[in-house]
Coordinates of C-alpha atoms in Angstrom, one line a residue:
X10 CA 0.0 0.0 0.0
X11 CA 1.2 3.4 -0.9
X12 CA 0.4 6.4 1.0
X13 CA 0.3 10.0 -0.9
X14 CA -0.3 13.3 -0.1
X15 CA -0.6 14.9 -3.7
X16 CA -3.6 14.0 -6.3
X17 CA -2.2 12.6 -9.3
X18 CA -4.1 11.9 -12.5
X19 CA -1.6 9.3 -13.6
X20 CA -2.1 6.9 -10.8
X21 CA -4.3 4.1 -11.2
X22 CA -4.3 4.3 -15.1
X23 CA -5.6 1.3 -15.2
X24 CA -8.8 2.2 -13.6
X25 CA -10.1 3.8 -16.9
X26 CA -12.8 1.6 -17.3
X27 CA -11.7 0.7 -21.0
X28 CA -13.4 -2.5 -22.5
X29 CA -12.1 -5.8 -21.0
X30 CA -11.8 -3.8 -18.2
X31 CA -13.4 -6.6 -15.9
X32 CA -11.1 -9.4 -17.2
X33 CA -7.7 -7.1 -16.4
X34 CA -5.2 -9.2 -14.0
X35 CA -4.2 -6.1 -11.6
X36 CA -6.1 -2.8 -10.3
X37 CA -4.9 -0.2 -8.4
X38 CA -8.0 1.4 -6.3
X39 CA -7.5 5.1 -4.5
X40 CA -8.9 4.6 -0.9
X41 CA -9.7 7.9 1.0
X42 CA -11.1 9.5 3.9
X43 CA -12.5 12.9 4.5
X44 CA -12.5 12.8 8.1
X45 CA -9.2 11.3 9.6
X46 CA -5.7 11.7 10.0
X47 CA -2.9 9.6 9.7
X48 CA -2.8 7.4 13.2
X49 CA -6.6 8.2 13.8
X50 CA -9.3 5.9 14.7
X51 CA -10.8 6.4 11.1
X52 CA -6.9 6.7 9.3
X53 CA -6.5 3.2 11.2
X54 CA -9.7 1.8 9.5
X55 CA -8.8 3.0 5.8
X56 CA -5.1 1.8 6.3
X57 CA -7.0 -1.4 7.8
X58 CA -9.1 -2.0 4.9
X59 CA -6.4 -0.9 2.3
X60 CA -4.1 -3.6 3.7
X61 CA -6.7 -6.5 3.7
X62 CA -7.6 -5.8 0.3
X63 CA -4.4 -6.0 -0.9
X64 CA -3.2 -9.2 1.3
X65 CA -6.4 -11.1 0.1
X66 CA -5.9 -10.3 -3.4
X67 CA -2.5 -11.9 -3.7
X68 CA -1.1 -8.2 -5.3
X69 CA -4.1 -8.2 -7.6
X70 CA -5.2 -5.3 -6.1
X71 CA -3.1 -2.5 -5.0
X72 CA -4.7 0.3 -3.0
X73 CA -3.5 3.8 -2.6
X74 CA -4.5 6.0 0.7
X75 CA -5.5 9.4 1.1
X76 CA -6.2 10.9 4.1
X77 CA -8.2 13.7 5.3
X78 CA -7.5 16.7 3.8
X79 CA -4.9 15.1 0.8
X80 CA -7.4 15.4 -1.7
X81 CA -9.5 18.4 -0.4
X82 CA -11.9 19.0 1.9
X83 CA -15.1 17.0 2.6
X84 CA -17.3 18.2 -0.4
X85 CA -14.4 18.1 -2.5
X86 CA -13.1 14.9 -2.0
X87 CA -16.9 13.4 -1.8
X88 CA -17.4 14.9 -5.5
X89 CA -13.5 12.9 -6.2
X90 CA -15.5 10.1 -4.9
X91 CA -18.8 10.3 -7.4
X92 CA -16.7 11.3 -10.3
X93 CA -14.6 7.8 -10.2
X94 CA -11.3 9.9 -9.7
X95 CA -11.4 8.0 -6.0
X96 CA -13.0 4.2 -6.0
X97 CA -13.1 3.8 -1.8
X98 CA -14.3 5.8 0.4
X99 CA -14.5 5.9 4.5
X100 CA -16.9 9.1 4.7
X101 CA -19.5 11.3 7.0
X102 CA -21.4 11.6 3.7
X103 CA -22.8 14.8 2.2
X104 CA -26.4 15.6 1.3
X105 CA -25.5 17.2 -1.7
X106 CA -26.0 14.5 -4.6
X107 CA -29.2 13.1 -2.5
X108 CA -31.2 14.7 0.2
X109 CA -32.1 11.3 1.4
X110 CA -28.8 10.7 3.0
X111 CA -30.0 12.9 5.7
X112 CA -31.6 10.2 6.5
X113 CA -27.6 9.4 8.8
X114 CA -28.2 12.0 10.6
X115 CA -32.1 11.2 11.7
X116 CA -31.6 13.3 15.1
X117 CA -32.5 10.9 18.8
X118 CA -32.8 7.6 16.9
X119 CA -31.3 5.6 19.3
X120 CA -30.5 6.2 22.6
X121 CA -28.1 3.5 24.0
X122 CA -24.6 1.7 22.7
X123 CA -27.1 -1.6 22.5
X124 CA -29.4 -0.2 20.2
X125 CA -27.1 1.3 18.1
X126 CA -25.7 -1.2 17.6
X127 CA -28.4 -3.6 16.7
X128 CA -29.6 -0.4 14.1
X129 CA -26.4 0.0 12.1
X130 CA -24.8 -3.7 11.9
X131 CA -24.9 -5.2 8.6
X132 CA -29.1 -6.3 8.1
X133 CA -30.0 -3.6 11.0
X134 CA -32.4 -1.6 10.4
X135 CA -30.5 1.4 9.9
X136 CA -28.2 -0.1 7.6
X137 CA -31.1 -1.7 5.3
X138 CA -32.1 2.1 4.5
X139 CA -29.0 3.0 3.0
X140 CA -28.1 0.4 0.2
X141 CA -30.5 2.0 -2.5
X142 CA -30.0 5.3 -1.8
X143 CA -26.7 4.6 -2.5
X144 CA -27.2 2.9 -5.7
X145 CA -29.2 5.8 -7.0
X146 CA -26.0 8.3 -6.4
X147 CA -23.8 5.8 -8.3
X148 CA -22.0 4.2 -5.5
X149 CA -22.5 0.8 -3.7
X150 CA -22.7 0.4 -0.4
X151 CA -21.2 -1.9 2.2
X152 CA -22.0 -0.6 5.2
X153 CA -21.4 1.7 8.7
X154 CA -18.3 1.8 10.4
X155 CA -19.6 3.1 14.0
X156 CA -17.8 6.6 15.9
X157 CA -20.6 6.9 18.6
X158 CA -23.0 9.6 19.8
X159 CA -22.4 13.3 19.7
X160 CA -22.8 15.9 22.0
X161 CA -21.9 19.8 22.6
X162 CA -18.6 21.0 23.6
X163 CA -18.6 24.3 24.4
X164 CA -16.8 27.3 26.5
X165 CA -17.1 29.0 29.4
X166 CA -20.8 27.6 30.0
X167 CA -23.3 24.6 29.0
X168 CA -26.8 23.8 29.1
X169 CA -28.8 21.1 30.0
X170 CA -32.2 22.5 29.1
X171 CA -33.9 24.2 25.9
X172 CA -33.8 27.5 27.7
X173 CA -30.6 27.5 28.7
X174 CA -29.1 26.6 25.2
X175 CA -30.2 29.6 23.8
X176 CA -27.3 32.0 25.0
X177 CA -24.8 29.7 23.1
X178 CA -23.9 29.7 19.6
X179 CA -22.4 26.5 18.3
X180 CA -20.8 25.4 15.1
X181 CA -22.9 23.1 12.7
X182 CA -21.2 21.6 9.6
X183 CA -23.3 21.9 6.2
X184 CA -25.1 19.0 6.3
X185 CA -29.1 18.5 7.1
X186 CA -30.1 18.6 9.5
X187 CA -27.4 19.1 11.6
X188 CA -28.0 23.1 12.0
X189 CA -31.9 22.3 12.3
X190 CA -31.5 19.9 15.2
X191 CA -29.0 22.1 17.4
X192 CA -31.7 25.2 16.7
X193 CA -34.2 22.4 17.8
X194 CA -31.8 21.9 21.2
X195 CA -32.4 25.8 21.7
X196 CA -28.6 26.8 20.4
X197 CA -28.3 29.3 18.1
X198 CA -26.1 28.2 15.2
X199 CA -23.4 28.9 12.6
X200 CA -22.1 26.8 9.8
X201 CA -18.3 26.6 9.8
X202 CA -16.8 23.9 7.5
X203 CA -14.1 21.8 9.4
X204 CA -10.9 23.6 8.7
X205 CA -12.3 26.7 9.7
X206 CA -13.8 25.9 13.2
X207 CA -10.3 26.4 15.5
X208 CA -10.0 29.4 14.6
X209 CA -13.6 30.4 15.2
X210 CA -13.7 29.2 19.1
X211 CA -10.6 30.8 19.5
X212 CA -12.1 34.1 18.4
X213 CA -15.4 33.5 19.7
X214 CA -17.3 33.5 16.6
X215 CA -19.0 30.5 18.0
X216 CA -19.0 29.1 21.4
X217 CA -18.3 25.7 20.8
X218 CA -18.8 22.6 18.3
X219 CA -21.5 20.9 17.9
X220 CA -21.5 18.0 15.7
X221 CA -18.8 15.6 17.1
X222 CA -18.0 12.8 18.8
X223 CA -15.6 13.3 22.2
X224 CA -12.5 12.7 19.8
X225 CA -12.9 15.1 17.7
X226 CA -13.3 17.9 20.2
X227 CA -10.6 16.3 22.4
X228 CA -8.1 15.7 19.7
X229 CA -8.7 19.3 17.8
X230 CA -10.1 21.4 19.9
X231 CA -9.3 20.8 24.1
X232 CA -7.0 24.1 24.6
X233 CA -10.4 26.2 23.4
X234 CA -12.9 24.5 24.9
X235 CA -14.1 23.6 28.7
X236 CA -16.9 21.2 28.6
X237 CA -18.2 18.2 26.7
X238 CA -22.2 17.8 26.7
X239 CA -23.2 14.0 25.5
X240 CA -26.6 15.5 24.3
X241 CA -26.5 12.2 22.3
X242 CA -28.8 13.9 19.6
X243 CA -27.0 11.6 16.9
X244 CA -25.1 8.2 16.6
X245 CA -22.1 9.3 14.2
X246 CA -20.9 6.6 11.7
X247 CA -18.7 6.9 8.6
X248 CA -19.7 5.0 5.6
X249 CA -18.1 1.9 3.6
X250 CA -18.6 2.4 0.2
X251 CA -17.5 2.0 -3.8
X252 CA -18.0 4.1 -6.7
X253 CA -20.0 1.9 -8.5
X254 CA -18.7 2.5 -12.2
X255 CA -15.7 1.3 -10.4
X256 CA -17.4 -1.7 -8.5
X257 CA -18.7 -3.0 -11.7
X258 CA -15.5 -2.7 -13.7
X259 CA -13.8 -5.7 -11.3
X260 CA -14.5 -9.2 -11.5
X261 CA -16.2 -11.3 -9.0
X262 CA -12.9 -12.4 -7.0
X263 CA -12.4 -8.8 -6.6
X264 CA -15.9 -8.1 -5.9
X265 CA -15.8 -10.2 -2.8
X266 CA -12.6 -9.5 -1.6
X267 CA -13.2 -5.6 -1.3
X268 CA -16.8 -6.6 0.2
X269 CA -15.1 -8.9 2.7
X270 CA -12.2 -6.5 3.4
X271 CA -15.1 -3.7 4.4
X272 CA -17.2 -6.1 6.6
X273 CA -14.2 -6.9 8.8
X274 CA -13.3 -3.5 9.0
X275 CA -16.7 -2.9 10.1
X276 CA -17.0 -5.8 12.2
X277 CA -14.0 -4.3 13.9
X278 CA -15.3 -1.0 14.1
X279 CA -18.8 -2.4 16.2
X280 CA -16.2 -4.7 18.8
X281 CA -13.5 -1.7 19.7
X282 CA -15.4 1.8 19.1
X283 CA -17.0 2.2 22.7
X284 CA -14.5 1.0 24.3
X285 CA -12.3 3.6 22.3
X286 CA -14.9 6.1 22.9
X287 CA -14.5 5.8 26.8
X288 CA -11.0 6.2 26.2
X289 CA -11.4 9.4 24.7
X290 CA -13.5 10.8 28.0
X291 CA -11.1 9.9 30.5
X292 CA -8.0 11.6 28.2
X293 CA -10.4 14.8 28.0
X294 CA -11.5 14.6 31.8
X295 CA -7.6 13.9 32.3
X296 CA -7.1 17.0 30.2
X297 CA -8.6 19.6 31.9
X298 CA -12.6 19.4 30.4
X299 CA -15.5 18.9 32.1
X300 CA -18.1 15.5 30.5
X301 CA -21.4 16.0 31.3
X302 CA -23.5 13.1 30.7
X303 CA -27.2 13.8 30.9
X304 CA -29.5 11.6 32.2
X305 CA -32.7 10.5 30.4
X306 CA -34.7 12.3 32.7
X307 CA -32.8 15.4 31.4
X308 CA -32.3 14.1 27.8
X309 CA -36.7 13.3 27.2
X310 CA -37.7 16.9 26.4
X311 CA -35.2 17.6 24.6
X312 CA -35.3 14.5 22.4
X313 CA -39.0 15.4 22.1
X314 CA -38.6 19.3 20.9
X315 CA -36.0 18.0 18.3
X316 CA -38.4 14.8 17.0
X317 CA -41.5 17.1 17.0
X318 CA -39.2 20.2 14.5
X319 CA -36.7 17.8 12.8
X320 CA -38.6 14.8 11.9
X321 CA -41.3 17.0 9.8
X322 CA -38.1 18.3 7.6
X323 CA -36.5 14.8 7.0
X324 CA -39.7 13.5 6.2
X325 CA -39.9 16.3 3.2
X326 CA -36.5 15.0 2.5
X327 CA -36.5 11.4 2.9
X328 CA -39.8 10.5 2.1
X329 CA -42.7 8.9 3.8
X330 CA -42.1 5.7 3.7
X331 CA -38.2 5.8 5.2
X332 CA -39.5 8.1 8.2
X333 CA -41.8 5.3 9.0
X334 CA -39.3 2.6 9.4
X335 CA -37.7 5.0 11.2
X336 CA -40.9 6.0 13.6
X337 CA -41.8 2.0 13.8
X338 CA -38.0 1.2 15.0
X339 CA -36.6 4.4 17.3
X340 CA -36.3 4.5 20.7
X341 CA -39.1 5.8 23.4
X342 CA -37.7 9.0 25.3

């Protein structure tokens, strides 16, 4: 496995879909993610995945990692992705080639590791929602590859109650309805793409994030902030998937050994993220910040202003018929 930092046209020639394409003895696949250093959780899985691919192809397949930022940002690399110019993908997927993908970040889903679990595990629930919507944007999907719930990190203050939120303004990323559920919360809200949002708790543009996992705010953001909030309004995963111009130019040997490659990655991913998770509290707490972990006394009415204002927009988004898997399966606040 190779590991670049510049986007190159000429590698992967072979990728070029020409006829006979299918019958061609060796590949070489670009792998990236859009979220994830080298030596993070999610630059582990792609390095991971790249590695299995390549050991269980017998050098058939060669794969060549990108990590976050080495091909662009998020939208960039995510149009890299549709556009064939990158084959694999670990990514927090846009909304902008199908406003069904909101559908990932349905707001107060699930409300425990248990359930999440059960909901995003190959033939969950969750998961079964995603494969055609996928297909329809030209990719194929394998499946999640869990981070864990989210909360507020924030500066100076926090807030455990709709009222109290309302003095805070916290950074969204621009994806629905992540900006729509923190309003919900009783925040008020700015969108900040990634690489911008150091610079804007440093200089109090915003009071805080409010998107991420623990890492993320741990790892990026500890010397500016003072508190982590598990609001737990979603249950973050990154995706496993293909372009699928790409997935249908290999053979069948290929074929499964890509799919097999992302399904141990994932299966990995269910058995070590809470426990990595955890991990990530104690180094914050040992840091200096302060985790607040709401009960579900204090979690209910908040969970219940955010379904009764967020679920109405997905449903414009994502149609009737996925909101009511999704009403027939969440969990009762």
């Amino acid at each position: 496995m190779k590991y670049q930092t510049v986007f190159s046209a000429a590698v992967a020639v072979g990728l070029a879909m020409a006829p006979g394409f299918a019958q061609a003895q060796s590949v070489t696949l670009r792998l990236a993610t859009d979220s994830g250093a080298r030596g993070s959780a999610a630059g582990d899985a792609i390095e991971r995945w790249a590695s299995l691919i390549e050991e269980n192809s017998d050098g058939d397949i060669e794969v060549d990692v990108f990590f976050q930022n080495e091909l662009g940002g998020q939208q960039e690399v995510f149009d890299l992705f549709v556009a064939n110019e990158v084959q694999l993908m670990l990514n927090w997927p846009m909304t902008s080639y199908d406003p069904r993908i909101a559908v990932l970040y349905t707001p107060y889903m699930v409300a425990s590791w248990d359930e999440a679990m059960e909901a995003y595990r190959p033939g969950g629930w969750v998961n079964g929602m995603l494969g055609d919507i996928y297909n329809d944007i030209g990719l194929e999907f394998f499946g999640a590859w869990p981070e864990g719930f989210n909360g507020i990190a924030t500066r100076g203050s926090y807030a455990l109650t709709v009222e109290d939120a309302s003095s805070l303004r916290i950074r969204v990323p621009p994806v629905f309805p992540m900006a729509e559920t923190i309003q919900a919360m009783g925040y008020q809200t700015a969108t900040i793409d990634w690489g911008e949002v150091f610079t804007a708790i440093q200089t109090g543009v915003v009071d805080g994030d409010g998107a991420n996992v623990i890492y993320w705010d741990y790892e990026y953001f500890r010397d500016t902030l003072d508190y982590y909030n598990r609001t737990r309004q979603q249950f973050l995963t990154g995706i496993l998937s293909m372009n699928l111009e790409a997935w249908e130019g290999l053979d069948e040997a290929q074929q499964t050994v890509i799919r097999d490659a992302a399904v141990t990655v994932m299966e990995e991913g269910f058995a070590n993220a809470q426990g990595l998770d955890e991990g990530y509290v104690q180094q914050a707490i040992e840091a200096g910040m302060e985790y607040i972990d709401p009960t579900p006394e204090q979690l209910a009415p908040i969970a219940t202003a955010v379904r009764e204002t967020v679920w109405p927009m997905l449903e414009e988004q994502v149609g009737t018929e996925i909101m009511d898997v999704i009403r027939a399966n969440a969990t009762e606040f």
